[in-house]
Amino acid sequence: MKPDRTIDPALLPALAAFACVARQASFRQAAIELGVSPSALSQTIRNLERRLGTRLLQRTTRRVGLTEPGQRLLQEMLPALERIGGALQAMEESRDLPVGQLRITTPRFAAEHLLLPFLPAFHRQYPQVQVELAIQSAMVDVVAEGFDAGIRLGESLAAGMIAVPLGPPLRLAVVAAPAYLQQRGVPARPEDLVNHACLRHRSSDGRIFPWEFTRDGHDFHVEVDGPLLLNDSQLALHAARDGLGLLQVFSHSARAELEDGRLLRVLDEWQLPFAGFHLYYPSREQLAPKLRVFIDFMRAANAAAFN
């Protein structure tokens, strides 16, 4: 079994103070560099020596020198202190630069329509930022799960999150293949859906989404039933094209099928636009450069694409 070489964090400031005194060969000069009083620094070294059970420094009225144990300790710890100093300097030099991995949790629709079309240009501008997209429909605690930010519908965001709109307002659409509507008829009201085959969607957290509508300024849900339950929107769209039933989707997802007539919209007067997706993150304080440039870039790109 390997010995535990974990250092007591309380010793680190004292070890750094010891190294400074050894380099300066003077308590007074080391105290000036460290921004403390010579008496406080002397007490720190005495406490360190007491903790280690050995004298590290020889003190005279004219100079400060190292004992043999002090010399050995200094030689062993200097490389580690230099590595720590180098790491801190590198962090300071890069703190204003957009670099590193950026982890984003997002539903598939938002990834496909609001992020992926603009990622090539983002990467050309910020080649040192690596974007990781985790495709998830359920709400995620970005802090607990280690994400830099998330994208969700504005209505589902948790309290306390900083949220910025991303992309245009959205609109749902109930769609079906012409062959299905010819065989089963066209529903005139949302309540008519109880007599139709509806393709339902199960989210990653297990919920089955009810179908949403608006009447006289009030939102309401309709519980539907049908022959197929999926957790993949693309497969659901494929099933609707094949005439298996009615499907409620974001209208943008079915734009190609609606334009070429493979799908038709029904109940359109009960489907009003609503606030779309938002990018959310936990705090404005010390916002990482990689996230700051990602937010600014994606907002500008989406605004240009959808306005």
Coordinates of C-alpha atoms in Angstrom, one line a residue:
M1 CA 0.0 0.0 0.0
K2 CA 1.4 3.4 -1.0
P3 CA 1.9 5.9 1.8
D4 CA -0.5 8.9 1.9
R5 CA 1.4 11.8 0.5
T6 CA -1.5 14.3 0.7
I7 CA -0.2 17.6 2.1
D8 CA -2.1 19.5 4.8
P9 CA -3.5 22.6 2.9
A10 CA -2.7 24.7 6.0
L11 CA 1.0 24.1 5.5
L12 CA 1.1 25.6 1.9
P13 CA 1.2 29.3 2.9
A14 CA 3.9 28.6 5.5
L15 CA 6.0 26.6 3.0
A16 CA 5.7 29.4 0.4
A17 CA 6.8 31.9 3.2
F18 CA 9.7 29.7 4.0
A19 CA 10.8 29.6 0.4
C20 CA 10.6 33.4 0.2
V21 CA 12.7 33.9 3.3
A22 CA 15.3 31.4 2.0
R23 CA 15.4 33.2 -1.4
Q24 CA 15.7 36.7 0.2
A25 CA 18.0 35.5 3.0
S26 CA 16.2 38.2 5.1
F27 CA 13.0 38.2 7.1
R28 CA 12.6 42.0 6.5
Q29 CA 12.9 41.7 2.7
A30 CA 10.7 38.6 2.6
A31 CA 8.1 40.3 4.7
I32 CA 8.0 43.3 2.2
E33 CA 7.5 40.9 -0.7
L34 CA 4.8 39.0 1.1
G35 CA 3.0 42.1 2.4
V36 CA 3.2 41.1 6.1
S37 CA 5.1 42.3 9.1
P38 CA 8.5 40.7 9.9
S39 CA 7.2 39.6 13.3
A40 CA 4.2 37.8 11.7
L41 CA 6.4 36.2 9.2
S42 CA 8.8 35.0 11.9
Q43 CA 5.9 33.5 13.8
T44 CA 4.8 31.7 10.7
I45 CA 8.2 30.1 10.3
R46 CA 8.4 29.2 14.0
N47 CA 5.0 27.5 13.7
L48 CA 6.2 25.6 10.6
E49 CA 9.4 24.4 12.3
R50 CA 7.3 23.4 15.4
R51 CA 4.9 21.4 13.1
L52 CA 7.8 19.7 11.3
G53 CA 9.8 19.1 14.5
T54 CA 13.1 20.6 13.1
R55 CA 14.8 23.9 12.6
L56 CA 14.8 25.1 9.0
L57 CA 16.6 28.4 9.3
Q58 CA 19.6 29.7 11.1
R59 CA 19.0 33.3 12.3
T60 CA 21.7 35.8 13.2
T61 CA 21.6 39.5 13.6
R62 CA 23.2 39.9 10.2
R63 CA 21.8 37.1 8.0
V64 CA 19.4 34.2 7.6
G65 CA 20.7 30.9 6.4
L66 CA 19.4 27.4 5.8
T67 CA 20.0 24.5 8.1
E68 CA 20.7 21.1 6.5
P69 CA 17.1 19.9 6.8
G70 CA 16.0 23.3 5.5
Q71 CA 18.2 23.0 2.5
R72 CA 16.8 19.5 1.7
L73 CA 13.3 20.7 2.1
L74 CA 13.8 23.7 -0.1
Q75 CA 15.4 21.5 -2.9
E76 CA 12.5 19.1 -2.8
M77 CA 9.7 21.7 -2.8
L78 CA 11.1 24.3 -5.2
P79 CA 10.1 22.3 -8.4
A80 CA 6.6 21.9 -7.0
L81 CA 6.3 25.6 -6.2
E82 CA 7.6 26.5 -9.6
R83 CA 5.0 24.3 -11.3
I84 CA 2.2 25.9 -9.2
G85 CA 3.5 29.3 -10.1
G86 CA 3.6 28.4 -13.7
A87 CA 0.1 27.1 -13.6
L88 CA -1.2 30.3 -12.0
Q89 CA 0.7 32.4 -14.5
A90 CA -0.8 30.4 -17.4
M91 CA -4.3 30.9 -15.9
E92 CA -3.8 34.6 -15.6
E93 CA -2.5 34.9 -19.2
S94 CA -5.5 32.9 -20.6
R95 CA -8.3 34.2 -18.4
D96 CA -9.4 36.7 -21.0
L97 CA -8.9 34.3 -23.9
P98 CA -11.7 32.0 -25.1
V99 CA -10.1 28.5 -24.7
G100 CA -11.1 25.1 -23.4
Q101 CA -14.0 22.7 -23.5
L102 CA -17.6 24.2 -23.5
R103 CA -20.3 21.8 -22.3
I104 CA -23.8 22.6 -23.4
T105 CA -27.0 20.6 -22.6
T106 CA -29.6 21.1 -25.3
P107 CA -32.7 19.4 -26.8
R108 CA -32.2 18.0 -30.3
F109 CA -34.4 20.6 -32.0
A110 CA -32.3 23.5 -30.6
A111 CA -29.1 21.8 -31.5
E112 CA -30.2 21.1 -35.0
H113 CA -31.7 24.6 -35.8
L114 CA -30.0 27.1 -33.4
L115 CA -26.5 25.7 -32.9
L116 CA -25.2 23.3 -35.6
P117 CA -25.8 25.6 -38.6
F118 CA -23.5 28.3 -37.0
L119 CA -20.8 26.1 -35.4
P120 CA -18.5 26.0 -38.4
A121 CA -18.2 29.8 -38.4
F122 CA -17.9 29.8 -34.6
H123 CA -15.0 27.4 -34.8
R124 CA -13.2 29.4 -37.5
Q125 CA -13.4 32.4 -35.2
Y126 CA -12.6 30.6 -32.0
P127 CA -10.6 27.5 -32.9
Q128 CA -9.4 26.9 -29.3
V129 CA -12.9 26.4 -28.0
Q130 CA -14.1 22.8 -28.1
V131 CA -17.9 22.5 -28.0
E132 CA -19.6 19.5 -26.5
L133 CA -23.3 19.1 -27.0
A134 CA -25.3 16.8 -24.7
I135 CA -28.7 16.1 -26.3
Q136 CA -31.2 16.0 -23.5
S137 CA -34.8 17.1 -23.4
A138 CA -35.3 17.0 -19.6
M139 CA -34.4 20.0 -17.5
V140 CA -30.8 19.7 -16.2
D141 CA -29.1 21.2 -13.2
V142 CA -26.1 22.6 -15.1
V143 CA -24.0 23.1 -12.0
A144 CA -24.6 19.6 -10.6
E145 CA -24.0 18.0 -13.9
G146 CA -20.9 20.0 -14.8
F147 CA -22.3 21.9 -17.8
D148 CA -21.3 25.5 -18.6
A149 CA -24.8 26.3 -19.9
G150 CA -28.0 24.8 -21.1
I151 CA -30.7 25.5 -23.7
R152 CA -34.4 25.0 -22.9
L153 CA -37.7 26.7 -23.5
G154 CA -38.1 29.9 -21.5
E155 CA -41.2 28.6 -19.7
S156 CA -39.3 25.7 -18.2
L157 CA -36.2 27.5 -16.8
A158 CA -35.4 27.1 -13.1
A159 CA -35.5 30.1 -10.8
G160 CA -32.2 31.9 -10.3
M161 CA -30.8 31.1 -13.7
I162 CA -29.5 33.8 -16.0
A163 CA -31.3 33.4 -19.3
V164 CA -30.9 35.0 -22.7
P165 CA -33.3 34.4 -25.7
L166 CA -31.8 32.3 -28.5
G167 CA -33.6 32.0 -31.8
P168 CA -37.1 33.1 -32.9
P169 CA -40.5 32.6 -31.3
L170 CA -41.8 29.1 -31.8
R171 CA -45.1 27.7 -33.0
L172 CA -46.5 24.2 -32.7
A173 CA -48.3 22.5 -35.5
V174 CA -50.6 19.4 -35.7
V175 CA -49.7 17.7 -38.9
A176 CA -50.8 14.6 -40.8
A177 CA -50.3 12.9 -44.1
P178 CA -53.0 13.6 -46.7
A179 CA -53.9 9.9 -46.9
Y180 CA -54.6 9.8 -43.2
L181 CA -56.9 12.9 -43.3
Q182 CA -58.7 11.5 -46.3
Q183 CA -59.3 8.2 -44.5
R184 CA -60.1 9.5 -40.9
G185 CA -61.3 13.1 -41.6
V186 CA -60.0 16.5 -40.5
P187 CA -60.4 17.4 -36.8
A188 CA -62.2 20.7 -36.4
R189 CA -61.5 21.3 -32.7
P190 CA -58.8 20.1 -30.3
E191 CA -61.4 18.0 -28.5
D192 CA -61.9 16.0 -31.7
L193 CA -58.5 14.5 -31.2
V194 CA -59.9 11.9 -28.9
N195 CA -61.4 10.2 -32.0
H196 CA -58.0 10.2 -33.9
A197 CA -54.8 8.2 -33.9
C198 CA -52.1 10.5 -32.4
L199 CA -48.4 9.9 -32.2
R200 CA -47.2 10.7 -28.8
H201 CA -43.7 11.7 -27.4
R202 CA -42.1 10.5 -24.2
S203 CA -39.3 12.8 -22.8
S204 CA -36.0 11.5 -21.4
D205 CA -37.4 12.0 -17.8
G206 CA -40.3 9.6 -18.6
R207 CA -43.1 12.2 -19.1
I208 CA -45.5 11.8 -22.0
F209 CA -46.1 15.2 -23.4
P210 CA -49.8 16.4 -23.6
W211 CA -50.7 18.3 -26.7
E212 CA -50.9 22.1 -26.1
F213 CA -53.4 24.6 -27.6
T214 CA -54.6 28.2 -27.0
R215 CA -58.2 29.4 -27.0
D216 CA -59.2 33.0 -26.3
G217 CA -55.8 33.8 -24.8
H218 CA -55.7 30.8 -22.5
D219 CA -53.5 27.8 -22.9
F220 CA -54.9 24.3 -22.3
H221 CA -53.8 20.7 -22.8
V222 CA -55.5 17.8 -24.5
E223 CA -54.6 14.2 -23.5
V224 CA -54.4 12.2 -26.7
D225 CA -53.9 8.5 -27.5
G226 CA -52.8 6.5 -30.5
P227 CA -50.9 3.6 -31.9
L228 CA -47.3 4.8 -31.3
L229 CA -45.3 6.3 -28.5
L230 CA -41.7 7.5 -29.3
N231 CA -38.8 9.4 -27.7
D232 CA -37.4 10.5 -31.0
S233 CA -38.9 13.4 -32.9
Q234 CA -37.4 12.4 -36.3
L235 CA -38.9 8.9 -36.1
A236 CA -42.2 10.5 -35.1
L237 CA -42.1 12.7 -38.2
H238 CA -41.3 9.7 -40.4
A239 CA -44.3 7.8 -38.9
A240 CA -46.6 10.8 -39.6
R241 CA -45.4 11.0 -43.2
D242 CA -46.3 7.3 -43.6
G243 CA -49.9 8.0 -42.5
L244 CA -49.8 6.4 -39.1
G245 CA -51.5 9.3 -37.3
L246 CA -51.5 12.9 -36.3
L247 CA -48.4 14.5 -34.8
Q248 CA -47.8 17.7 -32.9
V249 CA -44.3 19.2 -33.6
F250 CA -42.5 22.5 -33.8
S251 CA -43.7 23.8 -37.2
H252 CA -40.0 24.5 -38.2
S253 CA -39.3 20.8 -37.8
A254 CA -41.8 19.8 -40.4
R255 CA -41.2 22.8 -42.8
A256 CA -39.9 20.7 -45.7
E257 CA -42.8 18.2 -45.5
L258 CA -45.4 21.0 -45.2
E259 CA -43.9 22.9 -48.2
D260 CA -43.9 19.8 -50.5
G261 CA -47.3 18.6 -49.3
R262 CA -46.2 15.4 -47.7
L263 CA -47.8 16.7 -44.5
L264 CA -50.8 19.1 -44.0
R265 CA -51.5 21.3 -41.0
V266 CA -54.8 21.1 -39.0
L267 CA -56.1 23.0 -36.0
D268 CA -53.8 25.9 -36.9
E269 CA -56.0 28.6 -35.4
W270 CA -55.4 27.0 -31.9
Q271 CA -51.6 27.1 -32.3
L272 CA -50.2 30.6 -31.5
P273 CA -46.5 31.6 -31.4
F274 CA -44.8 31.5 -28.0
A275 CA -41.4 32.4 -26.5
G276 CA -38.8 30.1 -27.9
F277 CA -35.5 28.7 -26.5
H278 CA -33.2 30.4 -24.0
L279 CA -29.6 29.8 -23.2
Y280 CA -29.3 29.7 -19.4
Y281 CA -26.3 29.6 -17.0
P282 CA -25.9 30.1 -13.2
S283 CA -24.1 33.5 -12.8
R284 CA -22.9 36.6 -14.5
E285 CA -19.9 36.9 -12.2
Q286 CA -16.6 35.9 -13.7
L287 CA -18.3 34.6 -16.8
A288 CA -15.7 32.4 -18.6
P289 CA -14.5 33.9 -21.9
K290 CA -15.4 30.7 -23.8
L291 CA -19.0 31.0 -22.7
R292 CA -19.2 34.8 -23.2
V293 CA -18.1 34.6 -26.8
F294 CA -20.4 31.6 -27.4
I295 CA -23.4 33.4 -26.1
D296 CA -22.6 36.6 -28.1
F297 CA -21.9 34.7 -31.3
M298 CA -24.9 32.4 -31.3
R299 CA -27.3 35.3 -30.4
A300 CA -26.0 37.4 -33.3
A301 CA -26.0 34.4 -35.7
N302 CA -29.6 33.5 -34.9
A303 CA -30.8 37.1 -35.0
A304 CA -29.3 37.4 -38.5
A305 CA -30.7 34.1 -39.7
F306 CA -34.3 34.6 -38.4
N307 CA -34.9 38.3 -38.8

